[in-house]
PDB file of C-alpha atoms in Angstrom:
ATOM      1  CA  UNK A 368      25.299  22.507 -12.650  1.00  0.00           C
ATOM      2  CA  UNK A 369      27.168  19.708 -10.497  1.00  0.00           C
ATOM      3  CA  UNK A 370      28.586  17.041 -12.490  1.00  0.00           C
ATOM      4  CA  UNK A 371      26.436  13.826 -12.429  1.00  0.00           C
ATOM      5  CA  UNK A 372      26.912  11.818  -9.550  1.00  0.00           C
ATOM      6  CA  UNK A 373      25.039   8.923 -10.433  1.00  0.00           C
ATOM      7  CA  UNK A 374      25.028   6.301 -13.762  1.00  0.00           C
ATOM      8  CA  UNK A 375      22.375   7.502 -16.527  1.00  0.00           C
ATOM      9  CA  UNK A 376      20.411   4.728 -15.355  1.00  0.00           C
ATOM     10  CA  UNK A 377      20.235   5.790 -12.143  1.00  0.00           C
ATOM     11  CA  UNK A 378      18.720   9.513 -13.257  1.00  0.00           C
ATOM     12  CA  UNK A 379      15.519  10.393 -12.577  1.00  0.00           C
ATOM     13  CA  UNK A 380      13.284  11.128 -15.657  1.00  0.00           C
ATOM     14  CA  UNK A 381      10.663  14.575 -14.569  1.00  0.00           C
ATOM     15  CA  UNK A 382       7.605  14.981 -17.099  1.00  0.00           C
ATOM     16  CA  UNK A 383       6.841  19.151 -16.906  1.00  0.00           C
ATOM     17  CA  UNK A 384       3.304  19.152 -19.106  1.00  0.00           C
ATOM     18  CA  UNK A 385       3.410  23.374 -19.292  1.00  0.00           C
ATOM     19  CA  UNK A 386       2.205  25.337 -22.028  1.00  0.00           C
ATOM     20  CA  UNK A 387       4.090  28.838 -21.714  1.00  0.00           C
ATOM     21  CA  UNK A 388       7.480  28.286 -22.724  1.00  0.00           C
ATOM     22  CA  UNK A 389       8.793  31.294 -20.040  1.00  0.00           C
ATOM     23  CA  UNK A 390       7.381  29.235 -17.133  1.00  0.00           C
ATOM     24  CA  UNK A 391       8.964  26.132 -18.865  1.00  0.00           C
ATOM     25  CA  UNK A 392      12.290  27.103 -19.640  1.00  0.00           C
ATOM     26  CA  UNK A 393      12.440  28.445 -15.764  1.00  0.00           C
ATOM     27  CA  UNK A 394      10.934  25.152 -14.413  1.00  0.00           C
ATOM     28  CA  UNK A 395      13.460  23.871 -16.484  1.00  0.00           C
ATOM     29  CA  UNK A 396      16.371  25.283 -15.362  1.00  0.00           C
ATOM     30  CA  UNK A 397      15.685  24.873 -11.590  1.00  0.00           C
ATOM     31  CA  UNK A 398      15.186  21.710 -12.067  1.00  0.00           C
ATOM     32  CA  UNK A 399      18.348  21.589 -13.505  1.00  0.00           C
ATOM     33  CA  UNK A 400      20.189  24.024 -11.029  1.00  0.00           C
ATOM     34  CA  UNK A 401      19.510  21.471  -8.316  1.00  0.00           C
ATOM     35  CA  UNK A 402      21.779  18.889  -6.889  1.00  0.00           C
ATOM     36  CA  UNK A 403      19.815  15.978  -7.699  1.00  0.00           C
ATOM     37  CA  UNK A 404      20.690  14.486 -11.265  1.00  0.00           C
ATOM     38  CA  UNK A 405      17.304  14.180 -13.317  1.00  0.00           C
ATOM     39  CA  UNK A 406      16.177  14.736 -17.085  1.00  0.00           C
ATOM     40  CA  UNK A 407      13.474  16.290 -17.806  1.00  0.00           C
ATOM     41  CA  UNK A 408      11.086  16.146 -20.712  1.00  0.00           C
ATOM     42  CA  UNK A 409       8.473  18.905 -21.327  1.00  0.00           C
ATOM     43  CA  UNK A 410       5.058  18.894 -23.347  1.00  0.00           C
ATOM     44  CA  UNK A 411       3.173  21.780 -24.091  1.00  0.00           C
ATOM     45  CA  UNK A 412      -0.257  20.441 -23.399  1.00  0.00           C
ATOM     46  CA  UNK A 413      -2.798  17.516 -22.112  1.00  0.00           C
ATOM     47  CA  UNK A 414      -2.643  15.969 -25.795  1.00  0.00           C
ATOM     48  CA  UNK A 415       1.161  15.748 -25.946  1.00  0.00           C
ATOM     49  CA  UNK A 416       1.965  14.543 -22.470  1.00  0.00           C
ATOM     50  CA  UNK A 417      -0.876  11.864 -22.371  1.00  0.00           C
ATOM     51  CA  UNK A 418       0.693  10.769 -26.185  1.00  0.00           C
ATOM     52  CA  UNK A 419       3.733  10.201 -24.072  1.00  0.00           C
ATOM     53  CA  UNK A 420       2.617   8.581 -21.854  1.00  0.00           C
ATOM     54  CA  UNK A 421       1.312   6.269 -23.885  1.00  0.00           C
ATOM     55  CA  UNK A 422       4.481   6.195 -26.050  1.00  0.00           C
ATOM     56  CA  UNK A 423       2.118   7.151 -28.779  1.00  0.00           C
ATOM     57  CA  UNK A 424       3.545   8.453 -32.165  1.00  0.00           C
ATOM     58  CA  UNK A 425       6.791  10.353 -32.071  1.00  0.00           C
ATOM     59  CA  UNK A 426       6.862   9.631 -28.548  1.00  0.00           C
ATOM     60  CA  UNK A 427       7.542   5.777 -29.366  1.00  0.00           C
ATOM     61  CA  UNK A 428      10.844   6.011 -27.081  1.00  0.00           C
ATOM     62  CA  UNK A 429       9.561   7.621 -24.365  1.00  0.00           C
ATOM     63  CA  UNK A 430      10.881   6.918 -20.544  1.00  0.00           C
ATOM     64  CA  UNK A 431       8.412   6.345 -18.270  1.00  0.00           C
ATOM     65  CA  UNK A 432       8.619   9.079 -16.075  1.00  0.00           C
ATOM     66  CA  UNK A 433       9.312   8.800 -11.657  1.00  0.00           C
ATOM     67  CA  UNK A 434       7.026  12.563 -11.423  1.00  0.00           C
ATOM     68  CA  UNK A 435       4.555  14.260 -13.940  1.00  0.00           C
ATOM     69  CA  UNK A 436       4.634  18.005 -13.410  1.00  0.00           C
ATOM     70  CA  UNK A 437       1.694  19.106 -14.044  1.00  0.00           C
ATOM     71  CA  UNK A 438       0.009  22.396 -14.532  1.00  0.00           C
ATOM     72  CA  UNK A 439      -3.541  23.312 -14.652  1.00  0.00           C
ATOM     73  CA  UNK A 440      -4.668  25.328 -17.523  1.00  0.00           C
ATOM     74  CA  UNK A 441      -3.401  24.251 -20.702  1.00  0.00           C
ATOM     75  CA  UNK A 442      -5.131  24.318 -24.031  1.00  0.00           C
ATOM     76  CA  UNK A 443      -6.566  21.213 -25.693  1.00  0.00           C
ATOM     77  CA  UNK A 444      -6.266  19.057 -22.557  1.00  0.00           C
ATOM     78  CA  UNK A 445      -6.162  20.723 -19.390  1.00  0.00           C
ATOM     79  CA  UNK A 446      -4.404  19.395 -16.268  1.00  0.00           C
ATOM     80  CA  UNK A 447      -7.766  17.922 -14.889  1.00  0.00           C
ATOM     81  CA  UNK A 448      -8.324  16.100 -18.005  1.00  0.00           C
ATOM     82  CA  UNK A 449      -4.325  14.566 -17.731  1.00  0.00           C
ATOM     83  CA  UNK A 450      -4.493  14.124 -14.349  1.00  0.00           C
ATOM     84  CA  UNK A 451      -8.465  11.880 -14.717  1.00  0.00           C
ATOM     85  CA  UNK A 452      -6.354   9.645 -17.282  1.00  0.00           C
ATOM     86  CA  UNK A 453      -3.793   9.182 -15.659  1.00  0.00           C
ATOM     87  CA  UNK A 454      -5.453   7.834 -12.407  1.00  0.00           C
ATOM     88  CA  UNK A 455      -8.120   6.214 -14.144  1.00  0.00           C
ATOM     89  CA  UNK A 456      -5.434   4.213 -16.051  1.00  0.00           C
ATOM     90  CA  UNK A 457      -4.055   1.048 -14.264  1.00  0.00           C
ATOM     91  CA  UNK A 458      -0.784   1.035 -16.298  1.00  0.00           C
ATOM     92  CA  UNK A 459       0.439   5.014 -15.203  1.00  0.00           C
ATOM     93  CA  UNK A 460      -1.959   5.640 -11.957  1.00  0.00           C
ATOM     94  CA  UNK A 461       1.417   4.842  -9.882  1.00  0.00           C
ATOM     95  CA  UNK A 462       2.854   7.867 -11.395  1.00  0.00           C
ATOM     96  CA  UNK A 463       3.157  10.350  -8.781  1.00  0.00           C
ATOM     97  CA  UNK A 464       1.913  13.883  -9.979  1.00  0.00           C
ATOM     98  CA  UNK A 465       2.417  17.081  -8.543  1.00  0.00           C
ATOM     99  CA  UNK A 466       0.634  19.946  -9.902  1.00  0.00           C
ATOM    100  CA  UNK A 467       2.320  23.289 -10.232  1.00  0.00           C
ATOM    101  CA  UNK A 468       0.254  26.160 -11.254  1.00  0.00           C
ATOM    102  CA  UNK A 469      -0.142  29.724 -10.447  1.00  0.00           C
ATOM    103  CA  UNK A 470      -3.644  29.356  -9.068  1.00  0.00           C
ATOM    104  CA  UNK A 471      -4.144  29.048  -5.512  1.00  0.00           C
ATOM    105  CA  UNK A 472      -7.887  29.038  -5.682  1.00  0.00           C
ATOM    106  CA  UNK A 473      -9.371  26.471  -3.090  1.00  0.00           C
ATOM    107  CA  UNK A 474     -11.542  24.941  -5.370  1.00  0.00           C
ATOM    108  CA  UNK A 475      -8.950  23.753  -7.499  1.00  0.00           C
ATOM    109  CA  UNK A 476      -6.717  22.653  -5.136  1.00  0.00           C
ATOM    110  CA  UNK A 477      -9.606  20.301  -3.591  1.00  0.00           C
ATOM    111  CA  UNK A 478     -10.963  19.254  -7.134  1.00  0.00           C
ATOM    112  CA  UNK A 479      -6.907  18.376  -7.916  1.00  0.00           C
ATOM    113  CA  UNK A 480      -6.402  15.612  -4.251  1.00  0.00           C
ATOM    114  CA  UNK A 481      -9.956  14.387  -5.236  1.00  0.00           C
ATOM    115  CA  UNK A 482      -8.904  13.299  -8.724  1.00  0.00           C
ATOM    116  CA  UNK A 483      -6.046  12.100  -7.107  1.00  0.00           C
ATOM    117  CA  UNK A 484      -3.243  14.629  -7.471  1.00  0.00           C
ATOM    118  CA  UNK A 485      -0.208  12.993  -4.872  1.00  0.00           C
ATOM    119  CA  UNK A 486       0.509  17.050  -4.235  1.00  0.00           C
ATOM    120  CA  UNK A 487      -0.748  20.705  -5.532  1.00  0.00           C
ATOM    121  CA  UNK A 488       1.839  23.175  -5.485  1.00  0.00           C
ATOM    122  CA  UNK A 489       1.348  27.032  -5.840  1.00  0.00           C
ATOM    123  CA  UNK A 490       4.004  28.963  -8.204  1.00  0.00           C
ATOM    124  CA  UNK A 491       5.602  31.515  -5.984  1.00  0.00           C
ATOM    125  CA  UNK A 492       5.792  34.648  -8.157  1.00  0.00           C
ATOM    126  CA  UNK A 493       8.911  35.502  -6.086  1.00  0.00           C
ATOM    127  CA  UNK A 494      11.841  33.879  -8.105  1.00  0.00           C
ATOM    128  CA  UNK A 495      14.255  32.355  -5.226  1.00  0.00           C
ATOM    129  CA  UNK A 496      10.756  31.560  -3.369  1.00  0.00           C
ATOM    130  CA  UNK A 497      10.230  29.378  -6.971  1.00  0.00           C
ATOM    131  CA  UNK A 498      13.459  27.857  -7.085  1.00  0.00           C
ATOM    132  CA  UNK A 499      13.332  27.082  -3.227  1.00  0.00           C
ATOM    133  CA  UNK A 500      10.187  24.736  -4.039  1.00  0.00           C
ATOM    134  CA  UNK A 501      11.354  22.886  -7.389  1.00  0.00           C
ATOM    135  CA  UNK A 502      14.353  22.159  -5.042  1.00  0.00           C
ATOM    136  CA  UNK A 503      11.858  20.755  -2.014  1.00  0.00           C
ATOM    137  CA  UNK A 504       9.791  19.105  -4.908  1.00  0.00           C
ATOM    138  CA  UNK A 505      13.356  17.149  -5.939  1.00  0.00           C
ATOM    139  CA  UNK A 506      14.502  16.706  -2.213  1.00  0.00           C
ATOM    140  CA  UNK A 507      11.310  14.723  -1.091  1.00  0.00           C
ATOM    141  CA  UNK A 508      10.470  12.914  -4.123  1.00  0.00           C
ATOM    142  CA  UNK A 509      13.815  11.939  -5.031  1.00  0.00           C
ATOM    143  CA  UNK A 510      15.885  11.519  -1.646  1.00  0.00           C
ATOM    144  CA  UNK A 511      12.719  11.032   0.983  1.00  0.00           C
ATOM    145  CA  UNK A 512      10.183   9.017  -0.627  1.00  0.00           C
ATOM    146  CA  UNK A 513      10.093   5.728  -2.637  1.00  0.00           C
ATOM    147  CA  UNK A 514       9.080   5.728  -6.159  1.00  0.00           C
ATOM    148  CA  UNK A 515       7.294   2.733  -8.005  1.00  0.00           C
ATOM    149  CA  UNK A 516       9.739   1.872 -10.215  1.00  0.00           C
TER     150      UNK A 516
ATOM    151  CA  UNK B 167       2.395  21.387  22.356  1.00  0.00           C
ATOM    152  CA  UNK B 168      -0.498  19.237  21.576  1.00  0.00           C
ATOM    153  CA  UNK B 169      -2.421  20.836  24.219  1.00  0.00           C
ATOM    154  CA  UNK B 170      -2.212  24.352  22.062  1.00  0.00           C
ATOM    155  CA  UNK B 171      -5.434  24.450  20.655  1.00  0.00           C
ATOM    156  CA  UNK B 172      -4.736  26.472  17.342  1.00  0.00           C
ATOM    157  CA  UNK B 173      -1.409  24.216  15.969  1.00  0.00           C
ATOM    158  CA  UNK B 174      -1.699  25.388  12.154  1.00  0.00           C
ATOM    159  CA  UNK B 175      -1.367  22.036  11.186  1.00  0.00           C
ATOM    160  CA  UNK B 176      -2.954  18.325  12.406  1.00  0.00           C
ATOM    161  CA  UNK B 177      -1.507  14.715  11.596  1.00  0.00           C
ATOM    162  CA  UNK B 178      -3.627  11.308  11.968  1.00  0.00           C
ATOM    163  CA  UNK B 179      -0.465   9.147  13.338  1.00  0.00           C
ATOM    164  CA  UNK B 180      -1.513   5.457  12.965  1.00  0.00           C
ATOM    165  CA  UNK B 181       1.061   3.546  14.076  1.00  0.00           C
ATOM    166  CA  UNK B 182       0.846   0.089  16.689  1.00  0.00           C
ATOM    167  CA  UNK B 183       4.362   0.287  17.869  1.00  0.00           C
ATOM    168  CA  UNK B 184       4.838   2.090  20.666  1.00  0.00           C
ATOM    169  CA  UNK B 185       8.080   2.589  20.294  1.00  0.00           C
ATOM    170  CA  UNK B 186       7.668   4.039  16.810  1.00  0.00           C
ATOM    171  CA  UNK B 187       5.246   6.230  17.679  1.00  0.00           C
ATOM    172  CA  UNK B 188       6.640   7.658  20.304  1.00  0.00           C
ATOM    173  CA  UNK B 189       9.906   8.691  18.250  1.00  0.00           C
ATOM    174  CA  UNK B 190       7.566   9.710  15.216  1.00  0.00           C
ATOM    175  CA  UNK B 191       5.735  11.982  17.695  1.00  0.00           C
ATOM    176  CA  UNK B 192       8.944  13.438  19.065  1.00  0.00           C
ATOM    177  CA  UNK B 193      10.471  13.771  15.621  1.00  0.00           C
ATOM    178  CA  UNK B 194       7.319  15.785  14.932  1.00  0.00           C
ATOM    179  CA  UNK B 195       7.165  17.864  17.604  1.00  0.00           C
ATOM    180  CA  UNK B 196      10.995  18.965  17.461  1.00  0.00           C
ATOM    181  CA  UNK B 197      10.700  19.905  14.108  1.00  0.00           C
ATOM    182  CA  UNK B 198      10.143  23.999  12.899  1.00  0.00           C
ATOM    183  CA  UNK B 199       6.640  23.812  12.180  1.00  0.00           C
ATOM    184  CA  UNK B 200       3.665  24.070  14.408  1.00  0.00           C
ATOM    185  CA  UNK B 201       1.717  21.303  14.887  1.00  0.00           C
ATOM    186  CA  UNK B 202      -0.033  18.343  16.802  1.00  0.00           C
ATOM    187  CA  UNK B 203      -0.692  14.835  16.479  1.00  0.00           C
ATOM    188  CA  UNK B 204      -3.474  12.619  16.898  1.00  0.00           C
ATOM    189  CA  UNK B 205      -2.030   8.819  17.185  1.00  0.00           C
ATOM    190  CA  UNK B 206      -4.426   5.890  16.471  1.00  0.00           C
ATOM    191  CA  UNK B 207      -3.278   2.555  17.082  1.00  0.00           C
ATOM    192  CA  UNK B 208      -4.489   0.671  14.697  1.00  0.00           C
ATOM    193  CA  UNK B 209      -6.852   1.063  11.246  1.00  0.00           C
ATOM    194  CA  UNK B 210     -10.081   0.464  12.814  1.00  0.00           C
ATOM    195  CA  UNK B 211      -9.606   3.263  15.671  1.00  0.00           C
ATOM    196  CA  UNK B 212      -8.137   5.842  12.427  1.00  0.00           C
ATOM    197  CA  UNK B 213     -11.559   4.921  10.738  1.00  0.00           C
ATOM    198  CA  UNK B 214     -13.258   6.109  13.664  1.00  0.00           C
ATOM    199  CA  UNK B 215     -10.863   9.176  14.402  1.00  0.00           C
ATOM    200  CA  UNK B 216     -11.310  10.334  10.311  1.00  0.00           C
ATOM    201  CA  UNK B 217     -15.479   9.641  10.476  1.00  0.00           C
ATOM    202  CA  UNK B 218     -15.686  10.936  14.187  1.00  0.00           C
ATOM    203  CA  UNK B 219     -17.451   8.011  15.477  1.00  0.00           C
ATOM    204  CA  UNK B 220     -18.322   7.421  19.003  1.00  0.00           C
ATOM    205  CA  UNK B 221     -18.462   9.950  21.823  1.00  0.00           C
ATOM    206  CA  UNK B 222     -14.638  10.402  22.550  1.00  0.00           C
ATOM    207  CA  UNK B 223     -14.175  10.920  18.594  1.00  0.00           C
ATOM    208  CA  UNK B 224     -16.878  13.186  18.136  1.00  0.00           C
ATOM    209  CA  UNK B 225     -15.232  16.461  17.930  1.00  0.00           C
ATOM    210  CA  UNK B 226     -12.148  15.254  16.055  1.00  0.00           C
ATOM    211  CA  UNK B 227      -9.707  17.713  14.039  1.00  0.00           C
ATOM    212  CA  UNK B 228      -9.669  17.010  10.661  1.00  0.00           C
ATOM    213  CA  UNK B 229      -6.211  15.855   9.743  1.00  0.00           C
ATOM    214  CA  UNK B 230      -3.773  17.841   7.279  1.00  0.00           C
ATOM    215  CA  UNK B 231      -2.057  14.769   6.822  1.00  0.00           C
ATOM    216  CA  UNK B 232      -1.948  11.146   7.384  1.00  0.00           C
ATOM    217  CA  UNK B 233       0.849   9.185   8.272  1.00  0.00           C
ATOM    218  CA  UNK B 234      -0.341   5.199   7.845  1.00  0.00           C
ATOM    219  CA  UNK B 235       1.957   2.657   9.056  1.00  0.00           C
ATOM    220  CA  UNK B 236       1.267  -0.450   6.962  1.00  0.00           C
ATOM    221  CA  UNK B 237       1.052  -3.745   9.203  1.00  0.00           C
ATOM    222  CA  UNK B 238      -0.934  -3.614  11.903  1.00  0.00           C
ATOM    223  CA  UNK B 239      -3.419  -5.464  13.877  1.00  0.00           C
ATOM    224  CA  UNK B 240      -7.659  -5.351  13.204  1.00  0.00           C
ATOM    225  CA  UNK B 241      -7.395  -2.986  10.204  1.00  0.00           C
ATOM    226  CA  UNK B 242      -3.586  -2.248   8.199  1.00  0.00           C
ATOM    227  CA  UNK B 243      -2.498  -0.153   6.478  1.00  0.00           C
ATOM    228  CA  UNK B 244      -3.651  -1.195   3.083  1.00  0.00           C
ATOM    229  CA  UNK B 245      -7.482  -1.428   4.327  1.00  0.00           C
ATOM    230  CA  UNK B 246      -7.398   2.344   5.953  1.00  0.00           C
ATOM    231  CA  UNK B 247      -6.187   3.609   2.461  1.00  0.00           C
ATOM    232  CA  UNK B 248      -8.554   2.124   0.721  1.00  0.00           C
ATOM    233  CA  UNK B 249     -11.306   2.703   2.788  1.00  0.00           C
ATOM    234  CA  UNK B 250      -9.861   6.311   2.955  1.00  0.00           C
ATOM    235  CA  UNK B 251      -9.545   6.769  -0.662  1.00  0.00           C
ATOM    236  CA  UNK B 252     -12.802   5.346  -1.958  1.00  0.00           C
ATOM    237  CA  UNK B 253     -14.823   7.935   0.723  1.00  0.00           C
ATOM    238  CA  UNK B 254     -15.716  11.555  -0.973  1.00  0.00           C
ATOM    239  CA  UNK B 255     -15.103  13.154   2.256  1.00  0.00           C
ATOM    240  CA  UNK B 256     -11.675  11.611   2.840  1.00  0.00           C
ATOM    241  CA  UNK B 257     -10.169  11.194  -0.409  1.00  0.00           C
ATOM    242  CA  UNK B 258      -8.864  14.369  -0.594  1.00  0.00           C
ATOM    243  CA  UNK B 259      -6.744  14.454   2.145  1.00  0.00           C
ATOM    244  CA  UNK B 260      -3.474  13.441   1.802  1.00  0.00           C
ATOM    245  CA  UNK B 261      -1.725   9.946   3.017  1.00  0.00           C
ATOM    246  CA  UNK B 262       1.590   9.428   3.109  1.00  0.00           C
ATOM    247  CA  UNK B 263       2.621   5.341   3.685  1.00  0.00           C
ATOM    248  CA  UNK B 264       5.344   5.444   6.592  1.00  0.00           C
ATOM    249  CA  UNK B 265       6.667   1.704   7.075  1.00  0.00           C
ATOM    250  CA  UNK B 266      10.061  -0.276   7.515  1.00  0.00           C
ATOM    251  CA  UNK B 267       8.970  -2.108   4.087  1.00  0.00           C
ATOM    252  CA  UNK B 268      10.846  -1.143   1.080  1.00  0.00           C
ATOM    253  CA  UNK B 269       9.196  -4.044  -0.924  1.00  0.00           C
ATOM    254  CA  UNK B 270       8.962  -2.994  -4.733  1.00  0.00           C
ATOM    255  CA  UNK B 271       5.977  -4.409  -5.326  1.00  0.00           C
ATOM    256  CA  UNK B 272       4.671  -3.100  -1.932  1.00  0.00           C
ATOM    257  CA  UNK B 273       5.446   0.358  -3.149  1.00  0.00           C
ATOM    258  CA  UNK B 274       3.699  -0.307  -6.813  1.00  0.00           C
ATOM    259  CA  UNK B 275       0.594  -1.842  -4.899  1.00  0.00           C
ATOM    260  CA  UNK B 276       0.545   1.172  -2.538  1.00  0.00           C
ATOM    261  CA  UNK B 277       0.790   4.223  -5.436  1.00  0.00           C
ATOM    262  CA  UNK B 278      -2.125   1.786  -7.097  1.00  0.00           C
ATOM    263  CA  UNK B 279      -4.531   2.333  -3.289  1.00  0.00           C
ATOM    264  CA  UNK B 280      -3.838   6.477  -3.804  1.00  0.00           C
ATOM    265  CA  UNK B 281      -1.239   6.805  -1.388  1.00  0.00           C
ATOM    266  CA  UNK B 282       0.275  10.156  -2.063  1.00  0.00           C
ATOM    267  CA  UNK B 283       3.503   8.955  -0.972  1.00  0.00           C
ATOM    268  CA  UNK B 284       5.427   5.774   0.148  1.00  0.00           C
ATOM    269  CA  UNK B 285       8.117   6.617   2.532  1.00  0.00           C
ATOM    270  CA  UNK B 286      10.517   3.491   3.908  1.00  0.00           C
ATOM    271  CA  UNK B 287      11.239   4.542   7.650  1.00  0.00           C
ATOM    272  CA  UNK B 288      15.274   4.468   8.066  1.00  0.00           C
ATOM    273  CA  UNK B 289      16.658   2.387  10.746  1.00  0.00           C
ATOM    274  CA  UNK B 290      19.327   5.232  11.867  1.00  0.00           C
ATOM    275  CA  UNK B 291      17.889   7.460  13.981  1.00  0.00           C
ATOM    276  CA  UNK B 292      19.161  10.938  12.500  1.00  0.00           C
ATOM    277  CA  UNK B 293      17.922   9.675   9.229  1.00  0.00           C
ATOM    278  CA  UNK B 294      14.479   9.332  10.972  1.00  0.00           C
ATOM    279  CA  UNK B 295      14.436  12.663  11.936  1.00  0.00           C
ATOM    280  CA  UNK B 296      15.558  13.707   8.779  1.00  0.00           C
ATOM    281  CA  UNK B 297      12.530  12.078   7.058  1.00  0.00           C
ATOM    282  CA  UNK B 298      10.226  13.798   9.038  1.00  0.00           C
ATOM    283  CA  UNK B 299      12.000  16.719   8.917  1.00  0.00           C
ATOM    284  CA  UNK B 300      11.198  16.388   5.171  1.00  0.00           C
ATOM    285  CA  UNK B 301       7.918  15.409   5.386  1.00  0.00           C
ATOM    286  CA  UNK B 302       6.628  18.396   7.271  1.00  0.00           C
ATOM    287  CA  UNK B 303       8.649  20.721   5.706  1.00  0.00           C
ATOM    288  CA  UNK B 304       7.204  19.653   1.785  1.00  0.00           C
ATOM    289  CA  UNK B 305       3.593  19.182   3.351  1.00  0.00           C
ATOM    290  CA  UNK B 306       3.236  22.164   5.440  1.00  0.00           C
ATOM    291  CA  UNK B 307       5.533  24.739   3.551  1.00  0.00           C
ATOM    292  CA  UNK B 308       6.071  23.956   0.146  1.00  0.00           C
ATOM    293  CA  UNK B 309       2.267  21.987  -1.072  1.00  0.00           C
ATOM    294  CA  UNK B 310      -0.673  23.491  -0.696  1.00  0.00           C
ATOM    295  CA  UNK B 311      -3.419  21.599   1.050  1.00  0.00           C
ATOM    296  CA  UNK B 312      -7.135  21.070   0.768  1.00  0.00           C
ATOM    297  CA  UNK B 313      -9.484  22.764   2.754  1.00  0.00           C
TER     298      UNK B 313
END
């Protein structure tokens, strides 16, 4: 990993809501391997990442994060049920969310932009075809567009 | 490469510069990916463009994408998403602000409509194309979009 080029204040802070921890700890590490600087906090479910959120509980200190990845099928909460919150919540609708699942079914890809998912992306299966997207997903939301902040 | 009639992908261009559009539509059309543009001048003639209205709009493309400049004359920016966002048919596809503001409370008030992005439109020119360059290749390569 490159060394930091900007203050800790100046990091970006990535919410990955994603259940199975080998699809985590990959997410994880691209996210990582990239050449943006950003910390990432992961929840296993809908529960957990709307708790923090909501700084609810242990989550008290939680940073209010500049992207929620999100994926679909989760137990407990699902992604639909994070993703109706969270735009049906004045306080964290400005969150931009990007879902990243391994379904590529039309139906939920149209049901995600009409709750108002700001992008649905498909998991490649291929591995450099997954790390090539995590790194688009940091290059446009951290270098092209502007966050609310 | 507008007249193809099978470009993979279509962008609503609304936009009242002339100027700026012209460049956005070059930037476009320069970069790797396939695909025309439809440029409205203003919100009230996107409205029409998006709900086909009137004879010369009545066989209009469905857009992939939206790129909604944010002051302009008759209808801005701010009006089109809103109108856009609050329509079942429209809502899902998706808008991505493209203005020389870089107001933080513009920005706020703009996630707050449903854009699905807010990108601030560099002055330099290679940064321009760069942007778009971006744009198209997250859009058209990387997301997957409704149908």
């Amino acid at each position: 990993m490159r060394e930091p080029t900007k203050t800790e204040d100046a990091a970006f802070e990535i919410l990955l809501v994603e259940d199975d921890p080998a699809d985590a700890g990959l997410a994880k590490r691209a996210l990582k391997d990239g050449k943006i600087f950003c910390r990432v906090s992961h929840v296993r479910d809908g529960v957990e990442a709307l708790a923090f959120l909501m700084r609810e509980g242990s989550f008290a200190d939680a940073p209010r994060p500049d992207l929620v990845l999100l994926d679909l099928n989760m137990p407990r909460l699902d992604g639909r049920g994070v993703l109706e919150a969270m735009k049906g919540n004045d306080e964290l609708k400005s969150i931009p969310v990007v879902i990243l699942t391994t379904s590529d079914v039309d139906r939920d890809v149209n049901a995600s932009y009409l709750l108002g998912a700001n992008s649905f992306i498909t998991k490649p299966m291929d591995m450099d075809a997954f790390f090539e997207a995590i790194r688009s997903v940091e290059e446009y939301w951290f270098r092209v567009v502007r966050l609310p902040r | 490469m507008s007249g193809l009639p099978h470009a993979p992908f279509h962008i609503l261009l609304v936009e009242d510069d002339p100027a700026d559009a012209g460049l956005a539509k070059r930037a476009i059309r320069e970069g790797r990916i396939l695909c025309d543009v439809h440029h409205a001048v203003d919100g009230v003639e996107a409205l029409a463009y998006l709900r086909r209205e009137g004879a010369h709009h009545a066989h209009a493309r469905r857009p992939d994408l939206i790129l909604l400049d944010l002051n302009m004359p008759r209808m801005d920016g701010r009006g089109v998403l809103a109108e856009v966002k609050k329509d079942p048919d429209l809502r899902g596809i998706p808008v991505v602000v493209l203005t020389t503001s870089d107001v933080q409370q513009d920005i706020e008030a703009i996630y707050q409509l449903g854009a699905n992005s807010f990108v601030t439109k560099p002055l330099d020119l290679q940064d321009f194309f760069s942007v778009i360059s971006g744009l198209e290749n997250y859009w058209f390569n990387i997301v997957k979009l409704p149908k």
